[in-house]
Amino acid sequence: MRRHTLPIVLHNPKILLIGGGDVALQKARVMARNSIAFDLITLACNSEIARLAERVQLREIEAKDCRHYRIIIDATGNEAVHRMLIAQRNQEGFLLNVVDLPDLCDFFFAALIERGPIKIAVSSSGASPAIAQTIRDKIVRMLPSALGELADKTLKERLRGIIRPE
């Protein structure tokens, strides 16, 4: 399936992460690093993932849960959950990421570089996250370490020019 890239910056996305294992923890860490709040529904999880989530529900996912979210990440590895989410996606219209099953995904996580407000994403469109991570790591070595500080300083100067005290 052909994929298209549209780099977007989300404002207060309503996200649900399903699953409490290592893969779910990896996704939770990415969202937490980017100050993205998310809810978690899982049968069990460790204390780190529970701490990262805004709200944790220890139970099975139900179809009615889907109507409350714009983005759902399925890190369960459970085929029955995948099928239920696909059916609900068609009804509710949320974006779905089924971890490690690119053909079922509406979007992919990119390998991110973060320097303050500067975010650089490298994606393989689900073909090879390892290759995207390798490219990301090479780019990181080329970037100045003070890039985030420069962006923060520039933002402050820009805001001073745009927002004038009365």
Short mmCIF file of N, CA and C in Angstrom, two decimals:
data_model
loop_
_atom_site.label_atom_id
_atom_site.label_comp_id
_atom_site.label_asym_id
_atom_site.label_seq_id
_atom_site.Cartn_x
_atom_site.Cartn_y
_atom_site.Cartn_z
N MET A 1 0.85 -1.19 0.00
CA MET A 1 0.00 0.00 0.00
C MET A 1 0.88 1.24 0.00
N ARG A 2 0.61 2.17 -0.89
CA ARG A 2 1.37 3.41 -0.98
C ARG A 2 1.00 4.32 0.18
N ARG A 3 2.00 4.94 0.77
CA ARG A 3 1.81 5.85 1.90
C ARG A 3 2.21 7.25 1.48
N HIS A 4 1.59 8.23 2.11
CA HIS A 4 1.92 9.63 1.86
C HIS A 4 2.40 10.24 3.17
N THR A 5 3.32 11.17 3.06
CA THR A 5 3.87 11.81 4.25
C THR A 5 3.32 13.22 4.36
N LEU A 6 2.81 13.52 5.53
CA LEU A 6 2.32 14.85 5.85
C LEU A 6 2.81 15.18 7.25
N PRO A 7 3.91 15.90 7.35
CA PRO A 7 4.39 16.25 8.69
C PRO A 7 3.40 17.20 9.35
N ILE A 8 2.91 16.82 10.51
CA ILE A 8 1.96 17.66 11.23
C ILE A 8 2.41 17.82 12.67
N VAL A 9 1.98 18.87 13.28
CA VAL A 9 2.20 19.10 14.70
C VAL A 9 0.82 19.08 15.35
N LEU A 10 0.64 18.20 16.31
CA LEU A 10 -0.66 18.02 16.93
C LEU A 10 -0.85 18.97 18.10
N HIS A 11 -2.06 19.46 18.26
CA HIS A 11 -2.42 20.31 19.39
C HIS A 11 -3.46 19.58 20.22
N ASN A 12 -3.10 19.21 21.42
CA ASN A 12 -3.99 18.50 22.35
C ASN A 12 -4.69 17.29 21.74
N PRO A 13 -3.93 16.36 21.17
CA PRO A 13 -4.59 15.19 20.60
C PRO A 13 -5.15 14.30 21.71
N LYS A 14 -6.26 13.67 21.47
CA LYS A 14 -6.87 12.74 22.42
C LYS A 14 -6.43 11.34 22.00
N ILE A 15 -5.49 10.75 22.75
CA ILE A 15 -4.84 9.51 22.35
C ILE A 15 -5.10 8.40 23.36
N LEU A 16 -5.34 7.20 22.83
CA LEU A 16 -5.47 6.00 23.65
C LEU A 16 -4.39 5.02 23.25
N LEU A 17 -3.66 4.53 24.23
CA LEU A 17 -2.67 3.46 24.05
C LEU A 17 -3.27 2.21 24.67
N ILE A 18 -3.25 1.11 23.92
CA ILE A 18 -3.79 -0.14 24.42
C ILE A 18 -2.64 -1.13 24.54
N GLY A 19 -2.47 -1.70 25.72
CA GLY A 19 -1.40 -2.66 25.97
C GLY A 19 -0.46 -2.15 27.03
N GLY A 20 0.16 -3.07 27.74
CA GLY A 20 1.04 -2.67 28.83
C GLY A 20 2.40 -3.31 28.81
N GLY A 21 2.79 -3.89 27.68
CA GLY A 21 4.08 -4.56 27.57
C GLY A 21 5.20 -3.62 27.14
N ASP A 22 6.31 -4.23 26.73
CA ASP A 22 7.50 -3.46 26.34
C ASP A 22 7.25 -2.56 25.14
N VAL A 23 6.49 -3.04 24.16
CA VAL A 23 6.22 -2.25 22.97
C VAL A 23 5.36 -1.03 23.33
N ALA A 24 4.36 -1.25 24.16
CA ALA A 24 3.52 -0.14 24.62
C ALA A 24 4.35 0.86 25.41
N LEU A 25 5.26 0.37 26.22
CA LEU A 25 6.13 1.26 27.00
C LEU A 25 6.98 2.12 26.08
N GLN A 26 7.50 1.54 25.01
CA GLN A 26 8.29 2.31 24.05
C GLN A 26 7.46 3.45 23.46
N LYS A 27 6.23 3.19 23.06
CA LYS A 27 5.36 4.23 22.51
C LYS A 27 5.02 5.27 23.58
N ALA A 28 4.79 4.80 24.80
CA ALA A 28 4.48 5.72 25.91
C ALA A 28 5.65 6.67 26.17
N ARG A 29 6.85 6.16 26.11
CA ARG A 29 8.03 7.00 26.33
C ARG A 29 8.15 8.08 25.26
N VAL A 30 7.87 7.72 24.00
CA VAL A 30 7.93 8.71 22.91
C VAL A 30 6.92 9.82 23.17
N MET A 31 5.70 9.44 23.54
CA MET A 31 4.68 10.46 23.78
C MET A 31 5.03 11.32 24.99
N ALA A 32 5.52 10.70 26.05
CA ALA A 32 5.89 11.45 27.25
C ALA A 32 7.02 12.43 26.95
N ARG A 33 8.03 12.01 26.18
CA ARG A 33 9.13 12.91 25.82
C ARG A 33 8.64 14.12 25.05
N ASN A 34 7.54 13.96 24.34
CA ASN A 34 6.99 15.05 23.54
C ASN A 34 5.83 15.74 24.24
N SER A 35 5.68 15.49 25.54
CA SER A 35 4.62 16.11 26.35
C SER A 35 3.23 15.88 25.75
N ILE A 36 3.02 14.68 25.23
CA ILE A 36 1.72 14.31 24.67
C ILE A 36 1.01 13.43 25.68
N ALA A 37 -0.12 13.91 26.16
CA ALA A 37 -0.91 13.15 27.14
C ALA A 37 -1.63 12.02 26.43
N PHE A 38 -1.77 10.91 27.11
CA PHE A 38 -2.49 9.77 26.56
C PHE A 38 -3.10 8.97 27.70
N ASP A 39 -4.17 8.27 27.37
CA ASP A 39 -4.79 7.34 28.29
C ASP A 39 -4.32 5.94 27.95
N LEU A 40 -4.40 5.05 28.93
CA LEU A 40 -3.94 3.68 28.76
C LEU A 40 -5.03 2.72 29.21
N ILE A 41 -5.34 1.75 28.35
CA ILE A 41 -6.20 0.65 28.74
C ILE A 41 -5.40 -0.63 28.53
N THR A 42 -5.28 -1.41 29.57
CA THR A 42 -4.49 -2.63 29.52
C THR A 42 -4.92 -3.57 30.63
N LEU A 43 -4.64 -4.84 30.44
CA LEU A 43 -4.96 -5.80 31.50
C LEU A 43 -3.94 -5.72 32.63
N ALA A 44 -2.70 -5.41 32.28
CA ALA A 44 -1.63 -5.29 33.29
C ALA A 44 -0.52 -4.43 32.71
N CYS A 45 0.21 -3.75 33.59
CA CYS A 45 1.34 -2.94 33.13
C CYS A 45 2.30 -2.72 34.29
N ASN A 46 3.52 -2.29 33.94
CA ASN A 46 4.48 -1.98 34.99
C ASN A 46 4.28 -0.55 35.47
N SER A 47 4.96 -0.20 36.53
CA SER A 47 4.74 1.11 37.15
C SER A 47 5.21 2.26 36.26
N GLU A 48 6.23 2.05 35.41
CA GLU A 48 6.71 3.14 34.56
C GLU A 48 5.65 3.58 33.56
N ILE A 49 5.05 2.63 32.85
CA ILE A 49 4.04 3.00 31.86
C ILE A 49 2.82 3.62 32.54
N ALA A 50 2.48 3.11 33.73
CA ALA A 50 1.34 3.67 34.47
C ALA A 50 1.63 5.12 34.87
N ARG A 51 2.87 5.41 35.21
CA ARG A 51 3.26 6.76 35.60
C ARG A 51 3.24 7.73 34.42
N LEU A 52 3.52 7.23 33.23
CA LEU A 52 3.57 8.08 32.03
C LEU A 52 2.18 8.43 31.51
N ALA A 53 1.22 7.56 31.74
CA ALA A 53 -0.14 7.77 31.22
C ALA A 53 -0.89 8.78 32.08
N GLU A 54 -1.78 9.52 31.43
CA GLU A 54 -2.61 10.46 32.16
C GLU A 54 -3.67 9.73 32.97
N ARG A 55 -4.25 8.70 32.36
CA ARG A 55 -5.28 7.90 33.02
C ARG A 55 -5.06 6.44 32.66
N VAL A 56 -5.12 5.54 33.63
CA VAL A 56 -4.90 4.11 33.42
C VAL A 56 -6.16 3.35 33.83
N GLN A 57 -6.60 2.48 32.93
CA GLN A 57 -7.71 1.58 33.24
C GLN A 57 -7.22 0.15 33.05
N LEU A 58 -7.24 -0.64 34.11
CA LEU A 58 -6.78 -2.02 34.05
C LEU A 58 -7.97 -2.92 33.74
N ARG A 59 -8.18 -3.10 32.44
CA ARG A 59 -9.30 -3.91 31.96
C ARG A 59 -9.14 -4.15 30.47
N GLU A 60 -10.03 -4.94 29.90
CA GLU A 60 -10.02 -5.17 28.46
C GLU A 60 -10.59 -3.96 27.73
N ILE A 61 -10.11 -3.73 26.52
CA ILE A 61 -10.65 -2.67 25.67
C ILE A 61 -12.04 -3.07 25.20
N GLU A 62 -12.92 -2.10 25.10
CA GLU A 62 -14.27 -2.34 24.59
C GLU A 62 -14.51 -1.41 23.42
N ALA A 63 -15.39 -1.82 22.52
CA ALA A 63 -15.68 -1.02 21.32
C ALA A 63 -16.12 0.39 21.70
N LYS A 64 -16.89 0.54 22.76
CA LYS A 64 -17.40 1.86 23.14
C LYS A 64 -16.28 2.82 23.56
N ASP A 65 -15.12 2.30 23.96
CA ASP A 65 -13.98 3.15 24.34
C ASP A 65 -13.48 3.99 23.16
N CYS A 66 -13.62 3.46 21.97
CA CYS A 66 -13.05 4.10 20.77
C CYS A 66 -13.66 5.45 20.46
N ARG A 67 -14.88 5.67 20.82
CA ARG A 67 -15.54 6.91 20.42
C ARG A 67 -14.98 8.15 21.13
N HIS A 68 -14.17 7.94 22.14
CA HIS A 68 -13.64 9.07 22.92
C HIS A 68 -12.26 9.54 22.45
N TYR A 69 -11.70 8.91 21.41
CA TYR A 69 -10.32 9.20 21.01
C TYR A 69 -10.21 9.51 19.53
N ARG A 70 -9.23 10.36 19.20
CA ARG A 70 -8.93 10.70 17.79
C ARG A 70 -7.80 9.82 17.25
N ILE A 71 -6.96 9.32 18.16
CA ILE A 71 -5.82 8.48 17.78
C ILE A 71 -5.78 7.30 18.74
N ILE A 72 -5.65 6.09 18.18
CA ILE A 72 -5.55 4.88 19.01
C ILE A 72 -4.33 4.09 18.56
N ILE A 73 -3.54 3.68 19.54
CA ILE A 73 -2.34 2.88 19.29
C ILE A 73 -2.56 1.52 19.94
N ASP A 74 -2.55 0.49 19.12
CA ASP A 74 -2.77 -0.88 19.58
C ASP A 74 -1.43 -1.58 19.70
N ALA A 75 -0.97 -1.76 20.93
CA ALA A 75 0.30 -2.46 21.19
C ALA A 75 0.03 -3.77 21.91
N THR A 76 -1.10 -4.40 21.62
CA THR A 76 -1.48 -5.63 22.31
C THR A 76 -0.93 -6.88 21.64
N GLY A 77 -0.76 -6.86 20.33
CA GLY A 77 -0.39 -8.07 19.62
C GLY A 77 -1.53 -9.07 19.55
N ASN A 78 -2.73 -8.62 19.84
CA ASN A 78 -3.91 -9.48 19.92
C ASN A 78 -4.77 -9.29 18.67
N GLU A 79 -4.90 -10.35 17.87
CA GLU A 79 -5.63 -10.24 16.60
C GLU A 79 -7.09 -9.87 16.79
N ALA A 80 -7.73 -10.35 17.84
CA ALA A 80 -9.14 -10.01 18.09
C ALA A 80 -9.28 -8.51 18.37
N VAL A 81 -8.33 -7.95 19.10
CA VAL A 81 -8.34 -6.51 19.37
C VAL A 81 -8.13 -5.75 18.07
N HIS A 82 -7.20 -6.20 17.24
CA HIS A 82 -6.97 -5.55 15.94
C HIS A 82 -8.26 -5.49 15.14
N ARG A 83 -8.94 -6.61 15.02
CA ARG A 83 -10.18 -6.68 14.23
C ARG A 83 -11.25 -5.74 14.77
N MET A 84 -11.42 -5.73 16.10
CA MET A 84 -12.42 -4.86 16.71
C MET A 84 -12.09 -3.39 16.44
N LEU A 85 -10.81 -3.03 16.56
CA LEU A 85 -10.41 -1.64 16.34
C LEU A 85 -10.61 -1.22 14.88
N ILE A 86 -10.31 -2.10 13.96
CA ILE A 86 -10.51 -1.77 12.54
C ILE A 86 -11.99 -1.53 12.27
N ALA A 87 -12.85 -2.36 12.82
CA ALA A 87 -14.30 -2.17 12.64
C ALA A 87 -14.74 -0.84 13.24
N GLN A 88 -14.24 -0.52 14.43
CA GLN A 88 -14.60 0.73 15.09
C GLN A 88 -14.03 1.94 14.37
N ARG A 89 -12.83 1.79 13.83
CA ARG A 89 -12.21 2.89 13.07
C ARG A 89 -13.11 3.28 11.90
N ASN A 90 -13.66 2.29 11.24
CA ASN A 90 -14.53 2.56 10.10
C ASN A 90 -15.81 3.29 10.53
N GLN A 91 -16.26 3.07 11.76
CA GLN A 91 -17.46 3.75 12.28
C GLN A 91 -17.15 5.09 12.91
N GLU A 92 -16.08 5.15 13.69
CA GLU A 92 -15.79 6.34 14.51
C GLU A 92 -14.84 7.33 13.84
N GLY A 93 -14.01 6.86 12.90
CA GLY A 93 -13.14 7.77 12.17
C GLY A 93 -11.86 8.19 12.86
N PHE A 94 -11.38 7.43 13.84
CA PHE A 94 -10.10 7.76 14.49
C PHE A 94 -8.94 7.22 13.65
N LEU A 95 -7.74 7.72 13.92
CA LEU A 95 -6.54 7.21 13.28
C LEU A 95 -6.00 6.05 14.12
N LEU A 96 -5.56 4.99 13.46
CA LEU A 96 -5.15 3.77 14.14
C LEU A 96 -3.72 3.40 13.77
N ASN A 97 -2.96 3.04 14.80
CA ASN A 97 -1.64 2.46 14.61
C ASN A 97 -1.65 1.11 15.30
N VAL A 98 -1.49 0.05 14.50
CA VAL A 98 -1.37 -1.30 15.05
C VAL A 98 0.11 -1.64 14.98
N VAL A 99 0.76 -1.65 16.13
CA VAL A 99 2.21 -1.78 16.19
C VAL A 99 2.67 -3.06 15.50
N ASP A 100 3.68 -2.92 14.65
CA ASP A 100 4.31 -4.01 13.91
C ASP A 100 3.45 -4.62 12.81
N LEU A 101 2.32 -4.00 12.49
CA LEU A 101 1.49 -4.45 11.36
C LEU A 101 1.20 -3.25 10.45
N PRO A 102 2.17 -2.86 9.64
CA PRO A 102 2.04 -1.63 8.86
C PRO A 102 0.82 -1.58 7.94
N ASP A 103 0.39 -2.72 7.43
CA ASP A 103 -0.77 -2.70 6.53
C ASP A 103 -2.06 -2.28 7.23
N LEU A 104 -2.09 -2.38 8.56
CA LEU A 104 -3.29 -2.00 9.32
C LEU A 104 -3.22 -0.57 9.85
N CYS A 105 -2.11 0.11 9.62
CA CYS A 105 -1.87 1.43 10.22
C CYS A 105 -2.31 2.59 9.33
N ASP A 106 -2.89 3.59 9.98
CA ASP A 106 -3.18 4.86 9.31
C ASP A 106 -1.98 5.81 9.40
N PHE A 107 -1.10 5.57 10.35
CA PHE A 107 0.07 6.42 10.55
C PHE A 107 1.16 5.60 11.22
N PHE A 108 2.38 6.12 11.18
CA PHE A 108 3.52 5.46 11.80
C PHE A 108 4.22 6.44 12.73
N PHE A 109 4.88 5.90 13.71
CA PHE A 109 5.76 6.71 14.55
C PHE A 109 7.05 6.91 13.79
N ALA A 110 7.56 8.12 13.81
CA ALA A 110 8.84 8.41 13.16
C ALA A 110 9.95 8.30 14.20
N ALA A 111 11.16 8.11 13.72
CA ALA A 111 12.33 8.18 14.59
C ALA A 111 12.61 9.67 14.78
N LEU A 112 12.47 10.17 15.99
CA LEU A 112 12.52 11.61 16.25
C LEU A 112 13.87 12.09 16.75
N ILE A 113 14.17 13.30 16.33
CA ILE A 113 15.29 14.05 16.87
C ILE A 113 14.66 15.25 17.55
N GLU A 114 15.02 15.48 18.81
CA GLU A 114 14.42 16.56 19.56
C GLU A 114 15.50 17.48 20.10
N ARG A 115 15.43 18.73 19.69
CA ARG A 115 16.32 19.77 20.20
C ARG A 115 15.44 20.94 20.60
N GLY A 116 14.93 20.91 21.84
CA GLY A 116 14.00 21.94 22.27
C GLY A 116 12.78 21.90 21.37
N PRO A 117 12.37 23.03 20.85
CA PRO A 117 11.19 23.06 19.99
C PRO A 117 11.44 22.50 18.58
N ILE A 118 12.69 22.24 18.24
CA ILE A 118 13.02 21.68 16.94
C ILE A 118 12.79 20.18 16.98
N LYS A 119 11.96 19.68 16.06
CA LYS A 119 11.68 18.25 15.94
C LYS A 119 11.97 17.84 14.50
N ILE A 120 12.77 16.83 14.34
CA ILE A 120 13.08 16.29 13.03
C ILE A 120 12.64 14.83 13.04
N ALA A 121 11.80 14.46 12.08
CA ALA A 121 11.28 13.10 12.01
C ALA A 121 11.85 12.36 10.82
N VAL A 122 12.25 11.12 11.05
CA VAL A 122 12.73 10.25 9.99
C VAL A 122 11.81 9.05 9.96
N SER A 123 11.25 8.77 8.79
CA SER A 123 10.30 7.67 8.67
C SER A 123 10.64 6.79 7.48
N SER A 124 10.37 5.51 7.64
CA SER A 124 10.49 4.57 6.53
C SER A 124 9.10 4.11 6.10
N SER A 125 8.06 4.81 6.54
CA SER A 125 6.67 4.45 6.27
C SER A 125 6.37 3.03 6.72
N GLY A 126 6.97 2.63 7.82
CA GLY A 126 6.72 1.32 8.39
C GLY A 126 7.56 0.21 7.81
N ALA A 127 8.34 0.49 6.77
CA ALA A 127 9.12 -0.56 6.12
C ALA A 127 10.25 -1.07 7.02
N SER A 128 10.96 -0.16 7.67
CA SER A 128 12.07 -0.57 8.53
C SER A 128 12.36 0.50 9.58
N PRO A 129 11.71 0.38 10.74
CA PRO A 129 12.03 1.33 11.82
C PRO A 129 13.52 1.36 12.16
N ALA A 130 14.21 0.23 12.03
CA ALA A 130 15.64 0.18 12.34
C ALA A 130 16.44 1.09 11.40
N ILE A 131 16.10 1.09 10.12
CA ILE A 131 16.80 1.97 9.17
C ILE A 131 16.52 3.43 9.51
N ALA A 132 15.26 3.75 9.82
CA ALA A 132 14.92 5.13 10.20
C ALA A 132 15.71 5.56 11.43
N GLN A 133 15.85 4.67 12.40
CA GLN A 133 16.61 5.00 13.61
C GLN A 133 18.09 5.20 13.30
N THR A 134 18.64 4.40 12.41
CA THR A 134 20.05 4.55 12.03
C THR A 134 20.28 5.90 11.35
N ILE A 135 19.38 6.28 10.45
CA ILE A 135 19.49 7.58 9.78
C ILE A 135 19.36 8.70 10.81
N ARG A 136 18.38 8.57 11.70
CA ARG A 136 18.21 9.57 12.76
C ARG A 136 19.50 9.75 13.54
N ASP A 137 20.13 8.66 13.94
CA ASP A 137 21.34 8.73 14.74
C ASP A 137 22.49 9.42 13.99
N LYS A 138 22.56 9.22 12.68
CA LYS A 138 23.59 9.89 11.88
C LYS A 138 23.32 11.40 11.83
N ILE A 139 22.06 11.78 11.68
CA ILE A 139 21.70 13.20 11.64
C ILE A 139 22.00 13.85 12.99
N VAL A 140 21.71 13.17 14.08
CA VAL A 140 21.96 13.70 15.42
C VAL A 140 23.43 14.09 15.57
N ARG A 141 24.32 13.26 15.08
CA ARG A 141 25.75 13.55 15.20
C ARG A 141 26.17 14.79 14.41
N MET A 142 25.40 15.16 13.39
CA MET A 142 25.73 16.33 12.57
C MET A 142 25.18 17.64 13.14
N LEU A 143 24.18 17.57 13.99
CA LEU A 143 23.52 18.78 14.49
C LEU A 143 24.27 19.40 15.65
N PRO A 144 24.30 20.72 15.73
CA PRO A 144 24.93 21.38 16.88
C PRO A 144 24.14 21.08 18.15
N SER A 145 24.85 20.88 19.24
CA SER A 145 24.18 20.54 20.50
C SER A 145 23.34 21.70 21.03
N ALA A 146 23.67 22.92 20.66
CA ALA A 146 22.94 24.10 21.16
C ALA A 146 21.76 24.49 20.27
N LEU A 147 21.36 23.63 19.36
CA LEU A 147 20.27 23.97 18.44
C LEU A 147 18.98 24.29 19.17
N GLY A 148 18.65 23.53 20.19
CA GLY A 148 17.43 23.78 20.96
C GLY A 148 17.47 25.13 21.67
N GLU A 149 18.60 25.46 22.25
CA GLU A 149 18.76 26.75 22.93
C GLU A 149 18.59 27.90 21.94
N LEU A 150 19.15 27.76 20.76
CA LEU A 150 19.01 28.78 19.72
C LEU A 150 17.55 28.95 19.33
N ALA A 151 16.84 27.85 19.17
CA ALA A 151 15.42 27.91 18.79
C ALA A 151 14.60 28.57 19.90
N ASP A 152 14.89 28.24 21.15
CA ASP A 152 14.19 28.86 22.28
C ASP A 152 14.42 30.37 22.29
N LYS A 153 15.67 30.78 22.10
CA LYS A 153 16.02 32.20 22.08
C LYS A 153 15.31 32.91 20.93
N THR A 154 15.30 32.30 19.77
CA THR A 154 14.65 32.89 18.60
C THR A 154 13.14 33.03 18.82
N LEU A 155 12.54 32.03 19.45
CA LEU A 155 11.11 32.09 19.74
C LEU A 155 10.80 33.26 20.67
N LYS A 156 11.61 33.43 21.71
CA LYS A 156 11.38 34.55 22.64
C LYS A 156 11.48 35.89 21.92
N GLU A 157 12.48 36.02 21.05
CA GLU A 157 12.63 37.26 20.29
C GLU A 157 11.45 37.47 19.35
N ARG A 158 11.01 36.41 18.74
CA ARG A 158 9.86 36.50 17.82
C ARG A 158 8.61 36.92 18.55
N LEU A 159 8.38 36.33 19.72
CA LEU A 159 7.20 36.67 20.50
C LEU A 159 7.24 38.12 20.99
N ARG A 160 8.42 38.62 21.32
CA ARG A 160 8.54 40.00 21.73
C ARG A 160 8.14 40.93 20.59
N GLY A 161 8.44 40.55 19.36
CA GLY A 161 8.09 41.36 18.21
C GLY A 161 6.62 41.27 17.85
N ILE A 162 6.00 40.15 18.17
CA ILE A 162 4.59 39.93 17.81
C ILE A 162 3.67 40.44 18.93
N ILE A 163 4.02 40.15 20.15
CA ILE A 163 3.17 40.50 21.29
C ILE A 163 3.83 41.69 21.99
N ARG A 164 3.22 42.84 21.85
CA ARG A 164 3.77 44.05 22.46
C ARG A 164 2.98 44.39 23.72
N PRO A 165 3.68 44.74 24.79
CA PRO A 165 2.95 45.14 26.01
C PRO A 165 2.18 46.42 25.78
N GLU A 166 1.02 46.52 26.42
CA GLU A 166 0.16 47.71 26.24
C GLU A 166 0.57 48.82 27.17
#
